[in-house]
Short mmCIF file of C-alpha atoms in Angstrom, two decimals:
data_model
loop_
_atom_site.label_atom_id
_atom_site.label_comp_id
_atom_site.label_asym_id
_atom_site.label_seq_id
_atom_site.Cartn_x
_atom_site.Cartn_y
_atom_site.Cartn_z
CA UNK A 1 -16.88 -22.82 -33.13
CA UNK A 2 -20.08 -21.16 -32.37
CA UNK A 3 -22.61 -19.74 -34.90
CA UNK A 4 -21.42 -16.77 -36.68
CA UNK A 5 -22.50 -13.80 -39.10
CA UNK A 6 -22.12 -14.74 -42.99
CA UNK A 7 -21.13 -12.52 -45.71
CA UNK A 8 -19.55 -9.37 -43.99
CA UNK A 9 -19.39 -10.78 -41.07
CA UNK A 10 -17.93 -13.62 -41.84
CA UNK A 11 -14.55 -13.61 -39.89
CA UNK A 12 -12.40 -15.21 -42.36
CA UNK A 13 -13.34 -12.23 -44.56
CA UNK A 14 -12.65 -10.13 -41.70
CA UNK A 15 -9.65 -12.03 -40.93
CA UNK A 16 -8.30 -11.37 -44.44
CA UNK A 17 -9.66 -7.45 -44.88
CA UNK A 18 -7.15 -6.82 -41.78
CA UNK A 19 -4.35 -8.21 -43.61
CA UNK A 20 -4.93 -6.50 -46.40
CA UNK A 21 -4.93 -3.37 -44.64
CA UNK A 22 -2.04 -4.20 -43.08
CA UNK A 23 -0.14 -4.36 -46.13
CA UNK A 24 -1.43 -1.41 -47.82
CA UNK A 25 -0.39 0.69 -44.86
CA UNK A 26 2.86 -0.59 -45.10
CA UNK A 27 3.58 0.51 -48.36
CA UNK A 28 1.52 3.58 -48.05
CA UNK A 29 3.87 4.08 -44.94
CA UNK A 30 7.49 3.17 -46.88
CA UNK A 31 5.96 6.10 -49.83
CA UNK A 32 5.05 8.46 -47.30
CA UNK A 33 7.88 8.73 -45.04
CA UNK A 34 10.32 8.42 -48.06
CA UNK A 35 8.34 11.14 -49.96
CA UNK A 36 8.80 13.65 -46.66
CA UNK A 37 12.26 12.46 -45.17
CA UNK A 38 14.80 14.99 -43.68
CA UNK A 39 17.07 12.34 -42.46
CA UNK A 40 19.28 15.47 -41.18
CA UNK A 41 17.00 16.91 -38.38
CA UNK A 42 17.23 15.50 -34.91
CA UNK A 43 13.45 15.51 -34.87
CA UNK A 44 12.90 13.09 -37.80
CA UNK A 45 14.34 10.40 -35.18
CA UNK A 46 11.02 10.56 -33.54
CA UNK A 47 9.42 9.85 -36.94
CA UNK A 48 6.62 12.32 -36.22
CA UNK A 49 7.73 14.37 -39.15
CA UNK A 50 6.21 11.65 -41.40
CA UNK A 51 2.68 12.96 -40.37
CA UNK A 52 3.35 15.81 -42.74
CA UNK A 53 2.66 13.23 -45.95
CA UNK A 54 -1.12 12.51 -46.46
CA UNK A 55 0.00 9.17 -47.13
CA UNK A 56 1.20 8.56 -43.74
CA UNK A 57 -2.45 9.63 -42.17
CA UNK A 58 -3.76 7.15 -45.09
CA UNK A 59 -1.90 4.22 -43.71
CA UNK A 60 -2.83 5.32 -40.06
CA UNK A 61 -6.60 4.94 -40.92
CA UNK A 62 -6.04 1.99 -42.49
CA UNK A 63 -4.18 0.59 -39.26
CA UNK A 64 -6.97 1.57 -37.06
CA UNK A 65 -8.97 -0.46 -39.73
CA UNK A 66 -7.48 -3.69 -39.10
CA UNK A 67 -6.92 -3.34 -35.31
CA UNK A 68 -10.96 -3.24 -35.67
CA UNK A 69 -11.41 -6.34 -37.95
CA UNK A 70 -8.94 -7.67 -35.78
CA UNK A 71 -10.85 -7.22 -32.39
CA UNK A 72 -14.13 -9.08 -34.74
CA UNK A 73 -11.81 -12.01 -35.86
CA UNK A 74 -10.55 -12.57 -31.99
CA UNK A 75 -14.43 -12.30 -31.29
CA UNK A 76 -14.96 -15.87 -33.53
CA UNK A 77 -11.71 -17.67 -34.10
CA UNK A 78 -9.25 -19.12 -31.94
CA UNK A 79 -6.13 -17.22 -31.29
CA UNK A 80 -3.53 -20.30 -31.77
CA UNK A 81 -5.40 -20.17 -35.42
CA UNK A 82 -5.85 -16.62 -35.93
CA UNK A 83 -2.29 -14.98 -35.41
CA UNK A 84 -0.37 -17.49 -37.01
CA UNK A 85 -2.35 -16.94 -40.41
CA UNK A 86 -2.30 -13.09 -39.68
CA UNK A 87 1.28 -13.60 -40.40
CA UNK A 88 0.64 -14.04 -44.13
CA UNK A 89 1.63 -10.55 -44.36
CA UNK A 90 5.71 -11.11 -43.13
CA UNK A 91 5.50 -13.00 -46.80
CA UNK A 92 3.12 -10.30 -48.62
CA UNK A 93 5.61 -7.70 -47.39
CA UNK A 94 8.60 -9.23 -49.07
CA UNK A 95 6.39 -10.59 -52.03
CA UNK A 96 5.12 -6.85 -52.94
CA UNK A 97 8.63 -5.30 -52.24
CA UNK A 98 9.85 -7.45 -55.13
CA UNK A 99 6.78 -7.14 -57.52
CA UNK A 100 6.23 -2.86 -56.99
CA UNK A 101 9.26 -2.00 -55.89
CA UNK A 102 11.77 -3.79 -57.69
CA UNK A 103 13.39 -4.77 -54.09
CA UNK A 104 15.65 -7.82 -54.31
CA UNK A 105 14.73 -10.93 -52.59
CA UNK A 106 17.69 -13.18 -51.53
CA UNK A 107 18.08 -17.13 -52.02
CA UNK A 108 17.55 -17.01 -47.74
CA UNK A 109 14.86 -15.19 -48.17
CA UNK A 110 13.01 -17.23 -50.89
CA UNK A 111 13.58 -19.94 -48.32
CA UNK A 112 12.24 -17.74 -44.89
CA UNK A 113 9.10 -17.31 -47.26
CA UNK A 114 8.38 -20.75 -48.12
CA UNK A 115 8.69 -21.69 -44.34
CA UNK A 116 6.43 -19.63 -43.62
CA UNK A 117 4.10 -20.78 -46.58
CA UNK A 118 4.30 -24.41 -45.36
CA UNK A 119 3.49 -23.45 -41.48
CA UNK A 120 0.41 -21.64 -42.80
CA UNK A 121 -0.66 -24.37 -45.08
CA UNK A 122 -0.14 -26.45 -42.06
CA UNK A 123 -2.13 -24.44 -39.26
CA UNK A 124 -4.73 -23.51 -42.11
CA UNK A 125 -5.77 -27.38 -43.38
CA UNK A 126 -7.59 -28.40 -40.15
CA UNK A 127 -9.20 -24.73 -40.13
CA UNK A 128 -10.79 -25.76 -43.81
CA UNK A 129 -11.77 -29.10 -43.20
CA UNK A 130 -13.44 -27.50 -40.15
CA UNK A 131 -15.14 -25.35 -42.61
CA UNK A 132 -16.36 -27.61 -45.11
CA UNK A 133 -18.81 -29.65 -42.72
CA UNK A 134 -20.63 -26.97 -41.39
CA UNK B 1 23.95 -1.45 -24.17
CA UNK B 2 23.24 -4.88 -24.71
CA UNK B 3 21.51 -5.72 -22.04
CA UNK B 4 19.33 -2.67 -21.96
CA UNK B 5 18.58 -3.18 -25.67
CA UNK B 6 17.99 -7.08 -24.83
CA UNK B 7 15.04 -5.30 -21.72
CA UNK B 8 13.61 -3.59 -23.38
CA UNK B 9 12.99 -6.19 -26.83
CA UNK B 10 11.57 -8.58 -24.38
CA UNK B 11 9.56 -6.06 -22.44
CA UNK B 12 7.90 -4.86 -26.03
CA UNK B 13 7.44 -8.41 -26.78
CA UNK B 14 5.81 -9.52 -23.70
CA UNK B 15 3.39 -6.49 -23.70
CA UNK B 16 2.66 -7.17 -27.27
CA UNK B 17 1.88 -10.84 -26.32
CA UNK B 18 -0.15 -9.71 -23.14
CA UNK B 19 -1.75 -7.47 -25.25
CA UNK B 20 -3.24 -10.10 -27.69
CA UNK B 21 -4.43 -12.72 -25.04
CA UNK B 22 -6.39 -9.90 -23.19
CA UNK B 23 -7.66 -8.12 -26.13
CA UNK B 24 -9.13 -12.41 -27.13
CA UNK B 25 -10.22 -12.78 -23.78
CA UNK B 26 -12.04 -9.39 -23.97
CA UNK B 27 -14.09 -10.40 -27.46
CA UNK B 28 -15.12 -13.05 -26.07
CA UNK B 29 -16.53 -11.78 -22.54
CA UNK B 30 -18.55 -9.16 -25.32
CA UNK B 31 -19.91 -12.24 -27.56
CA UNK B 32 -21.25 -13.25 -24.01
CA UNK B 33 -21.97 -10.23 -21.79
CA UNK B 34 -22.41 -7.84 -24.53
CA UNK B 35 -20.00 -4.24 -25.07
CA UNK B 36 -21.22 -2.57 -22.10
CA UNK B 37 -20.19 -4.98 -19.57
CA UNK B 38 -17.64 -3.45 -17.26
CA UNK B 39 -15.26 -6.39 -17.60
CA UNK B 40 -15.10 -6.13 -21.56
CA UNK B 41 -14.02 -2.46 -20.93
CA UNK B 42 -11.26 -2.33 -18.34
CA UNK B 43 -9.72 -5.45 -20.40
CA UNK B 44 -10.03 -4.07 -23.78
CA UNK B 45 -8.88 -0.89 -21.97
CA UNK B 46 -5.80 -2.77 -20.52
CA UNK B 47 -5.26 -4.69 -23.72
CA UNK B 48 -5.18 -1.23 -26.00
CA UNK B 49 -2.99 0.17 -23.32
CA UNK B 50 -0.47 -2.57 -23.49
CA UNK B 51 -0.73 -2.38 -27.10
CA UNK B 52 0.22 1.62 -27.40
CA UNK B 53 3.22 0.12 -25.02
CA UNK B 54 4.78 -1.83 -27.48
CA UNK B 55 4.25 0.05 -30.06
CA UNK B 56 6.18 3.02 -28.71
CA UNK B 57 8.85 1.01 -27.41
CA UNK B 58 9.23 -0.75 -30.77
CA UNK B 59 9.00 2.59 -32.10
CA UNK B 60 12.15 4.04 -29.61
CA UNK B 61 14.14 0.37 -30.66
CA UNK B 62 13.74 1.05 -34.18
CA UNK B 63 15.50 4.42 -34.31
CA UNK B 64 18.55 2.40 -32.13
CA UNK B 65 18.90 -0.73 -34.44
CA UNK B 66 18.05 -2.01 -37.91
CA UNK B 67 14.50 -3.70 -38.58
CA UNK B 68 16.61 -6.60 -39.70
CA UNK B 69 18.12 -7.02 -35.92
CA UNK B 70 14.71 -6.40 -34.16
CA UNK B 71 12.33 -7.82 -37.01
CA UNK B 72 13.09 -12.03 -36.10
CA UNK B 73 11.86 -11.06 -32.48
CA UNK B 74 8.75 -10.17 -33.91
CA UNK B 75 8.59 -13.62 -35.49
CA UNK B 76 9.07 -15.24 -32.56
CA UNK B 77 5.19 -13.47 -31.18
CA UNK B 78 3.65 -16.74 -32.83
CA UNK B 79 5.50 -19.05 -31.11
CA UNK B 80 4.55 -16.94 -27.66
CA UNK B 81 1.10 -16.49 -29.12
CA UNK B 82 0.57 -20.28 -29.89
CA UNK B 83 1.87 -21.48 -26.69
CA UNK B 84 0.59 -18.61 -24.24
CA UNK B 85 -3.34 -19.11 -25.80
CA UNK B 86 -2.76 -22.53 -25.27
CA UNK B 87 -1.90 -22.47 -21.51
CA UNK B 88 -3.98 -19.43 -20.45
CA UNK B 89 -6.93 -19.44 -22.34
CA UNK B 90 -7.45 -22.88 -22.56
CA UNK B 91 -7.36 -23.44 -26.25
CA UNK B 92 -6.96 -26.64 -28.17
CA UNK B 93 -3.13 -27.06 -29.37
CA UNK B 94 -2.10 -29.59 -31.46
CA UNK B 95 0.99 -30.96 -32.90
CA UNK B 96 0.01 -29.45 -36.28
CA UNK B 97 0.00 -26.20 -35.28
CA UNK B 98 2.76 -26.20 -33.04
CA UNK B 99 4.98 -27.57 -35.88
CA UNK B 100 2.98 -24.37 -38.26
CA UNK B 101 3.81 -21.52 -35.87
CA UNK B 102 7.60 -22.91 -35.27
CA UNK B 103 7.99 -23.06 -39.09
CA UNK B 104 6.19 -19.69 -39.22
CA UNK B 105 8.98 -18.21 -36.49
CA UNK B 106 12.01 -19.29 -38.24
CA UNK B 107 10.73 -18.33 -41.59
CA UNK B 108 10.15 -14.52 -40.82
CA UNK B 109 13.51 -14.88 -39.05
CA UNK B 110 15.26 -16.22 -42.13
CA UNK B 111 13.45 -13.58 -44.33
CA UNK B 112 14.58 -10.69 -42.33
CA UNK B 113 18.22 -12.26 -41.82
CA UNK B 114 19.06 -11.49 -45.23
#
């Protein structure tokens, strides 16, 4: 790995700001489109109808937010590492559902999500130990 | 149907995939060449392009079928992801995070089966 920016440009930090945004848009997304639906109109299948909810343009700058982290991450760190961990967020999803939403989360779910803990533990460990003797 | 359906989840796929290796391959020309290299911008041009791709089609899919049916090919991206990087881009793959990103797949498949 070659040098790289600390602090705020650190693209771990990066790395985890896109996720972040990712998730936030999604819920910002779920509220906004609920919040405006017309599931009767032929137009609605399009989904552009969602743009009348604030939140919806909300989530879109947030989108364009991480696509730009994103693009910094792929700049420093490999992509075998990178979008495997960027993944974190098919677990935050679900996670969040249940926690804000009162969603329910299945016994094959609670398993999908610990599978998917375990592989990023897995592809994250070498990543840290990387880390820690630089 | 089906095999329209089947298309065009493996065309949005692939151009999703495409769109990640050339969008890596174009950061890293800029760490070298710098942003206003002509290179970096046709292949972060591509790369967005391919990206609007899949989005829409996901987009048209989604409005045909439930997230639920399309969601575990969207897990499946890391396993493409991991294995693609490796072979085209030359990156270092090992066993560890092979097994990580097939554990990954089949756990975003599992949570959307249910």
């Amino acid at each position: 790995m070659r040098d790289r920016p600390r602090r705020f440009g650190n693209p771990w930090l990066q790395l985890s700001l896109s996720v972040v945004c990712v998730l936030v848009s999604e819920f910002l997304l779920k509220r906004g489109a609920t919040e405006v639906a017309e599931p009767d109109t032929a137009i609605s299948w399009t989904g552009i109808n969602g743009l009348a909810s604030p939140l919806v343009w909300w989530a879109i700058l947030l989108i364009i937010a991480s696509f730009i982290s994103w693009l910094y991450v792929l700049r420093y760190i490999p992509l075998t590492v990178a979008y495997p961990l960027s993944r974190i967020v098919d677990v935050l999803v679900p996670l969040g559902c249940w926690i804000f939403l009162g969603e329910l989360i299945t016994t094959l779910r609670w398993c999908g999500i610990a599978l998917v803990i375990i592989g990023l533990a897995l592809v994250a460990k070498p990543v840290a130990q990387i880390e820690q003797r630089l | 149907m089906r095999i329209l359906a089947f298309f065009f989840i493996v065309f949005s796929l692939l151009s999703f995939v495409a769109a990640q290796l050339i969008l890596k391959r174009a950061m890293e020309l800029s760490a070298t060449l710098g942003f206003r290299n002509s290179r970096y911008v046709s292949l972060a041009a591509i790369g967005i392009a391919l990206m609007t791709v899949s989005f829409f089609l996901t987009l048209g899919l989604l409005q045909r079928f439930d997230l639920s049916y399309l969601y575990p090919f969207q897990g499946l991206s890391v396993i493409f992801i991991t294995l693609t990087a490796a072979v085209v881009l030359k990156e270092k793959l090992s066993l560890r995070l092979i097994v990580g990103a097939v554990l990954i797949s089949t756990g975003i498949v599992l949570v959307s089966m249910s």
